[in-house]
Short mmCIF file of C-alpha atoms and ligand atoms in Angstrom, two decimals:
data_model
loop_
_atom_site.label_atom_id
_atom_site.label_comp_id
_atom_site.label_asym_id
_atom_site.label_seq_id
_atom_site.Cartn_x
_atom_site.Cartn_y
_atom_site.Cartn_z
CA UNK A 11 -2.72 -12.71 103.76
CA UNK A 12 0.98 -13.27 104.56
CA UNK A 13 3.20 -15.47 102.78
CA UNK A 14 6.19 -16.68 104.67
CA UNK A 15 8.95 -17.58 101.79
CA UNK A 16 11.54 -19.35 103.84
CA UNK A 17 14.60 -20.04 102.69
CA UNK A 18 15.62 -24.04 103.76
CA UNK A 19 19.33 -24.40 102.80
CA UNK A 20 20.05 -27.86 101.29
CA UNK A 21 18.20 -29.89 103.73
CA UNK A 22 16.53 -30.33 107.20
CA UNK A 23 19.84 -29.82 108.72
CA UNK A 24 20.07 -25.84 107.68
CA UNK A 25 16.44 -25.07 108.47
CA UNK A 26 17.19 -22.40 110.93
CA UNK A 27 15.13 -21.58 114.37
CA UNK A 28 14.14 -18.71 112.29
CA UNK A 29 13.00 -20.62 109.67
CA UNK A 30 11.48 -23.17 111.73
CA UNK A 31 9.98 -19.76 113.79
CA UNK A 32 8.50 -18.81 110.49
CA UNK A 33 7.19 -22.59 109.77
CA UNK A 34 5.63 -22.91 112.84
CA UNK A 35 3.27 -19.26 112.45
CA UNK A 36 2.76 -21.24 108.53
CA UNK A 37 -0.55 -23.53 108.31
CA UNK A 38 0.64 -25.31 105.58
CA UNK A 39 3.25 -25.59 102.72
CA UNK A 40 2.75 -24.91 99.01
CA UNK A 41 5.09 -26.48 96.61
CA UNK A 42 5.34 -26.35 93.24
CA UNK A 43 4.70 -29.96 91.36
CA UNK A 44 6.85 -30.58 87.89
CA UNK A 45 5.69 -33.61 87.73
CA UNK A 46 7.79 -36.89 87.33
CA UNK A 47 9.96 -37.48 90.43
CA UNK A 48 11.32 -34.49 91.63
CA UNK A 49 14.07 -34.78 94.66
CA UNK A 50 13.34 -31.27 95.58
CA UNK A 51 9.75 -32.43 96.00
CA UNK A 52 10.60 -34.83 97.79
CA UNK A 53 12.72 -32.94 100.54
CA UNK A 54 10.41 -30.26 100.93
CA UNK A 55 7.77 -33.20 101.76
CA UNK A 56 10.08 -34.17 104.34
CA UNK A 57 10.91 -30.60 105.89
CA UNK A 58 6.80 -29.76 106.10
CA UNK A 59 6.24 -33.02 107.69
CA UNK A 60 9.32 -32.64 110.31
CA UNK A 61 7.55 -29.39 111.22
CA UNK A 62 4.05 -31.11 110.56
CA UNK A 63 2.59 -29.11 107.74
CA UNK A 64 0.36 -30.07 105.22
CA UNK A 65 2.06 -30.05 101.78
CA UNK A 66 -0.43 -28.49 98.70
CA UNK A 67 1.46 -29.38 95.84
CA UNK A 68 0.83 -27.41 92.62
CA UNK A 69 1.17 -28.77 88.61
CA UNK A 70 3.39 -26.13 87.66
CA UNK A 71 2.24 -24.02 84.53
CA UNK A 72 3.87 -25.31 81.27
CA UNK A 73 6.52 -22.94 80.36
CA UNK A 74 7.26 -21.49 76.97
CA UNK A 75 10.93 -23.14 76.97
CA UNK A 76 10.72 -22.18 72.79
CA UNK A 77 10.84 -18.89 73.20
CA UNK A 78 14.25 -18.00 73.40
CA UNK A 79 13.71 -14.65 71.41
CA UNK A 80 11.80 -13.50 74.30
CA UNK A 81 13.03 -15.09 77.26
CA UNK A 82 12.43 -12.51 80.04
CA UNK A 83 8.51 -12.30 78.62
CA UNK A 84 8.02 -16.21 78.65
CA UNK A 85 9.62 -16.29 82.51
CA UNK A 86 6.94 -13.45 83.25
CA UNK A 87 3.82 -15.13 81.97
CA UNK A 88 5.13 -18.43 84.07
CA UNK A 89 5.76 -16.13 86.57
CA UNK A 90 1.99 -14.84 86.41
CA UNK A 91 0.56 -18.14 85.78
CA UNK A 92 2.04 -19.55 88.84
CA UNK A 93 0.68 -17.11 91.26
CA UNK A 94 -2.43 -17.34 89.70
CA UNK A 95 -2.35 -20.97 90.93
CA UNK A 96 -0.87 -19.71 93.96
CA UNK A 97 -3.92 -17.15 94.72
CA UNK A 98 -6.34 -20.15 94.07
CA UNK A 99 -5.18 -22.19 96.98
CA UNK A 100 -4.97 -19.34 99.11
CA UNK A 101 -7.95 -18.02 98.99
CA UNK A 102 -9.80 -21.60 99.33
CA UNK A 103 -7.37 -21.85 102.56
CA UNK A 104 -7.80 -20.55 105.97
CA UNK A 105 -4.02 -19.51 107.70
CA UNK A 106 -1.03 -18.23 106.55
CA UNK A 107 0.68 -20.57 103.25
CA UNK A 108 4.94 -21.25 103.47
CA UNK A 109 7.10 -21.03 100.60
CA UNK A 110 9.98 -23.44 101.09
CA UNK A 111 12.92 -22.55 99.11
CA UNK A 112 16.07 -24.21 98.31
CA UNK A 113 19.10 -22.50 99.71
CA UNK A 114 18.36 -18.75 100.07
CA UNK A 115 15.30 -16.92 98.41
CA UNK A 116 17.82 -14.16 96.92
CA UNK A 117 19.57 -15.79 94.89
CA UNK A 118 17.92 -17.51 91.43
CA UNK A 119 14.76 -17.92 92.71
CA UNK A 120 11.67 -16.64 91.59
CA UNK A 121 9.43 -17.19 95.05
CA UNK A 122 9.83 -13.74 96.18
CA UNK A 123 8.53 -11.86 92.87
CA UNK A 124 5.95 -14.75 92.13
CA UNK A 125 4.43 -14.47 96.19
CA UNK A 126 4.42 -10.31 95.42
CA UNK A 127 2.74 -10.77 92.24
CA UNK A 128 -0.25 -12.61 94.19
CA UNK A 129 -0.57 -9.28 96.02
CA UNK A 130 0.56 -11.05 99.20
CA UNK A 131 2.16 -9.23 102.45
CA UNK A 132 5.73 -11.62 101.92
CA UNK A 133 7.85 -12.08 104.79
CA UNK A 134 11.27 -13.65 103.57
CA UNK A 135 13.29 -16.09 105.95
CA UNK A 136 17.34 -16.51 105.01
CA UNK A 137 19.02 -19.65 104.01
CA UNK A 138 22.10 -21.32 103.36
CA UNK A 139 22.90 -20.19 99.70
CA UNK A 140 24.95 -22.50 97.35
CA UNK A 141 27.70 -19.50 97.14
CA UNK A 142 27.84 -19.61 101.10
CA UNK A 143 28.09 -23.12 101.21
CA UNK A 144 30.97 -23.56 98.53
CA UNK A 145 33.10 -21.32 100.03
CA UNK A 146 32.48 -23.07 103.60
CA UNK A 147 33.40 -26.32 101.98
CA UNK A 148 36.83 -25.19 100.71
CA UNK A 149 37.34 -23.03 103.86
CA UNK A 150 38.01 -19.68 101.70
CA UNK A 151 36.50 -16.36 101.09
CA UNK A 152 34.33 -15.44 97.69
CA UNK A 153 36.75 -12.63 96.74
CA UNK A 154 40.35 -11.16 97.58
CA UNK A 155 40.71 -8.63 100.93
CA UNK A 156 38.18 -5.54 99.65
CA UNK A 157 37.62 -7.35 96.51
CA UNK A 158 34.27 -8.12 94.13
CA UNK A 159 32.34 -10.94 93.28
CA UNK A 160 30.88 -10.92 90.13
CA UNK A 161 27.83 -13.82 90.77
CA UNK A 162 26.14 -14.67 87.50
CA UNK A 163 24.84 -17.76 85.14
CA UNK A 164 26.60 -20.10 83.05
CA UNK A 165 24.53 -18.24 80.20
CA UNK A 166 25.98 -15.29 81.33
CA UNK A 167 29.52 -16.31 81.98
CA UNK A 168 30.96 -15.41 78.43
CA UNK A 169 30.02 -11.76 78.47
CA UNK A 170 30.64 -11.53 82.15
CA UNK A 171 34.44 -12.81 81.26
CA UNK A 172 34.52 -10.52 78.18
CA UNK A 173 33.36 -7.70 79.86
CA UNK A 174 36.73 -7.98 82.29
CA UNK A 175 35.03 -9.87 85.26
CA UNK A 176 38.23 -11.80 86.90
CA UNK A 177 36.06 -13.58 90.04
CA UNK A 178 32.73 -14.54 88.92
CA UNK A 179 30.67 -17.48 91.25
CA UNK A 180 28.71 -19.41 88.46
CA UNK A 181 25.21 -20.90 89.07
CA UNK A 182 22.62 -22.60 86.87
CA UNK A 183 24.75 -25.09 84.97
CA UNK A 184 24.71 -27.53 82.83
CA UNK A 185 28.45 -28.99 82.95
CA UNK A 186 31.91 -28.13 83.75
CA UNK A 187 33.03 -24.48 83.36
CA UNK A 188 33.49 -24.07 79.35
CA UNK A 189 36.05 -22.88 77.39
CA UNK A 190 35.47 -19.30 77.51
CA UNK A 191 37.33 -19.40 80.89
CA UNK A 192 41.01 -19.77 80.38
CA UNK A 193 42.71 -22.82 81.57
CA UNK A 194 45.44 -20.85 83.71
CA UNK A 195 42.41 -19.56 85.87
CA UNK A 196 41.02 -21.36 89.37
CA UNK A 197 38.17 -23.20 90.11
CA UNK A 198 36.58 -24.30 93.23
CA UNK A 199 33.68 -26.54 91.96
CA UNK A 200 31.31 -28.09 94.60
CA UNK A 201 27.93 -30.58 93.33
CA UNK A 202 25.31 -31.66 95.25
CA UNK A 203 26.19 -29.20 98.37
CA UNK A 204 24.86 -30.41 101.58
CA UNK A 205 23.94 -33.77 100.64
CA UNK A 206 25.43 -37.37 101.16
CA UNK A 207 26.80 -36.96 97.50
CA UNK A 208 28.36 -33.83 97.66
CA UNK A 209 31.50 -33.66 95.56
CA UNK A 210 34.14 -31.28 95.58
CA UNK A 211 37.07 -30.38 92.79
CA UNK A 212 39.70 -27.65 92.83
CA UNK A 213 42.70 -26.50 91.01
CA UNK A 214 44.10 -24.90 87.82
CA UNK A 215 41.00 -25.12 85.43
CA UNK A 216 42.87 -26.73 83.12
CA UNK A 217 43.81 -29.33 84.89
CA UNK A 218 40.59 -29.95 86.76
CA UNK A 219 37.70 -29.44 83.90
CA UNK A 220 37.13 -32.92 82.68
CA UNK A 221 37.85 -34.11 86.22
CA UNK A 222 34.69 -32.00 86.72
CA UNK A 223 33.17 -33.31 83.89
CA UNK A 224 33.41 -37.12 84.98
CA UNK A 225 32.33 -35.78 88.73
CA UNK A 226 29.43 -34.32 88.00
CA UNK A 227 27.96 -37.31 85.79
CA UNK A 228 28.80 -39.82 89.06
CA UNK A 229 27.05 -37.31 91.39
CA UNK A 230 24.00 -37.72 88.92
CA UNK A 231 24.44 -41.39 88.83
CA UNK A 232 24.50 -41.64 92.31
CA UNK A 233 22.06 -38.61 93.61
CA UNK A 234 19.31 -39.00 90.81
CA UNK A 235 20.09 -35.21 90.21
CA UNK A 236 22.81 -32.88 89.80
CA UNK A 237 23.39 -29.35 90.72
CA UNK A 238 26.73 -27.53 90.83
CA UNK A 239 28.02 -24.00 91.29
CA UNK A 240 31.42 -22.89 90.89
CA UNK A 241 34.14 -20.10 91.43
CA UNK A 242 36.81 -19.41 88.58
CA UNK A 243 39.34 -16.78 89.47
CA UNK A 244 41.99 -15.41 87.42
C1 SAM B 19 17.35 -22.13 90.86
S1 SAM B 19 18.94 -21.89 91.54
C2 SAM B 19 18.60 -21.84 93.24
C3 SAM B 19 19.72 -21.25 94.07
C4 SAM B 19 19.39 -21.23 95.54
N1 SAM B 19 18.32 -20.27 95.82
C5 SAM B 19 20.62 -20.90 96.40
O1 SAM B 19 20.51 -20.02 97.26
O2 SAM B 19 21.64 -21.54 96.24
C6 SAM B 19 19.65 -23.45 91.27
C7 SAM B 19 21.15 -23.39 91.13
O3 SAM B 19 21.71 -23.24 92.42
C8 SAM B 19 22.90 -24.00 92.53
N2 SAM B 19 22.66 -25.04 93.54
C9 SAM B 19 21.51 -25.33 94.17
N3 SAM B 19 21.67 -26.33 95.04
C10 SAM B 19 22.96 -26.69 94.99
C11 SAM B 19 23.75 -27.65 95.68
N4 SAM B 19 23.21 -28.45 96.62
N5 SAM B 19 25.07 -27.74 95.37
C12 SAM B 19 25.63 -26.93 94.44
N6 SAM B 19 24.93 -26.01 93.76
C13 SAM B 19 23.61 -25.87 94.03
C14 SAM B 19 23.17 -24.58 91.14
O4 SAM B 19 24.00 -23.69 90.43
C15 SAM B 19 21.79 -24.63 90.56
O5 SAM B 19 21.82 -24.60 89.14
#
């Protein structure tokens, strides 16, 4: 069977005619169900029902968050265990299951493997990535004329600094941008991308950080949910 995994942006207003192309071939929408009340649930409800697909939402697998000493094992048995919930509702489905996925599918996101793993034909639709989007926001480029970007986690910001990395995009945070970037460096900080509570903060870290800090808990406040990604430049 094919699995479309279409990449949605950060909302109904990026889903692209090819996405919407790929959504319309779809016969219905899986989604993966963490329980409680998850926004992201929520808006890919509202993108399958704009493009009137069924939603089959998924309990996610418990995953093995203590397990730090093996962290790339516990991701791969989640990994495993979701297509194996995956495969179930395939195979008691007739027509081709969609994948929506936040922003693009090749960045932090695990559709892609997980839709491969259930031995699936995977056809991948582009989104609008939070990288893409930042830099839109603040009108600039990721990285100086013929330059790198270095794109990596808050986890693995510190080494990426140590290791001589001087433009790095950050994603999967959990606050401002700590102190293992120096204060004389740049930041271009956007939360909440896309959405009515978008926020935006640049300047000279050091100046900025717990600016970002106090930002970031009012987009929560506001949104019900906060996620951020940043540049720092030296
Ligand atoms: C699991 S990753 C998904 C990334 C997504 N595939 C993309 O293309 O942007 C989640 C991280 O993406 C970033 N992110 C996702 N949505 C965002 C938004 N609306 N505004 C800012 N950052 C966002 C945050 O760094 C967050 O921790």
């Amino acid at each position: 069977v094919r699995v479309h995994v279409v990449g949605v942006g950060m909302g109904p207003h990026h889903v692209t005619p090819e996405a919407a192309a790929a959504l319309a071939r779809a016969s219905y929408v899986i989604a993966a169900d963490k329980g409680g009340n998850d926004p992201l649930l929520a808006l890919r409800r509202e993108i399958a029902a704009a493009h009137g697909l069924e939603v089959v939402a998924v309990a996610d697998p418990e995953r093995d968050r203590d397990a730090p000493a093996d962290y790339d094992g516990a991701v791969r048995d989640w990994h495993a265990a979701r297509a194996a919930a995956y495969a179930e509702v395939v195979a008691a489905r007739e027509g081709e299951p969609a994948f929506l996925v936040w922003g693009d599918p090749s960045l932090y996101d695990s559709t892609i493997r997980v839709a491969r793993s259930m031995g699936a034909e995977v056809s991948v639709v582009a989104g609008v990535g939070a990288p893409a989007l930042l830099a839109a926001r603040f009108g600039i480029v990721l990285h100086e004329v013929g330059r790198p970007v270095h794109v990596t986690t808050e986890r693995r910001l510190a080494e990426a600094v140590a290791g001589g990395q001087t433009n790095v995009v950050v994603m999967l945070t959990s606050g401002p941008p700590p102190e293992v970037v120096p204060d004389d460096w740049t930041v271009w900080w956007g939360a909440d991308l896309g959405t009515p509570y978008e926020a935006l903060v640049h300047g000279r870290l050091g100046d900025v950080r717990e600016r970002i800090g106090l930002e970031r808990e009012c987009v929560r406040a506001a949104a019900g949910w906060v996620m951020d990604t940043y540049l720092v430049r030296a």
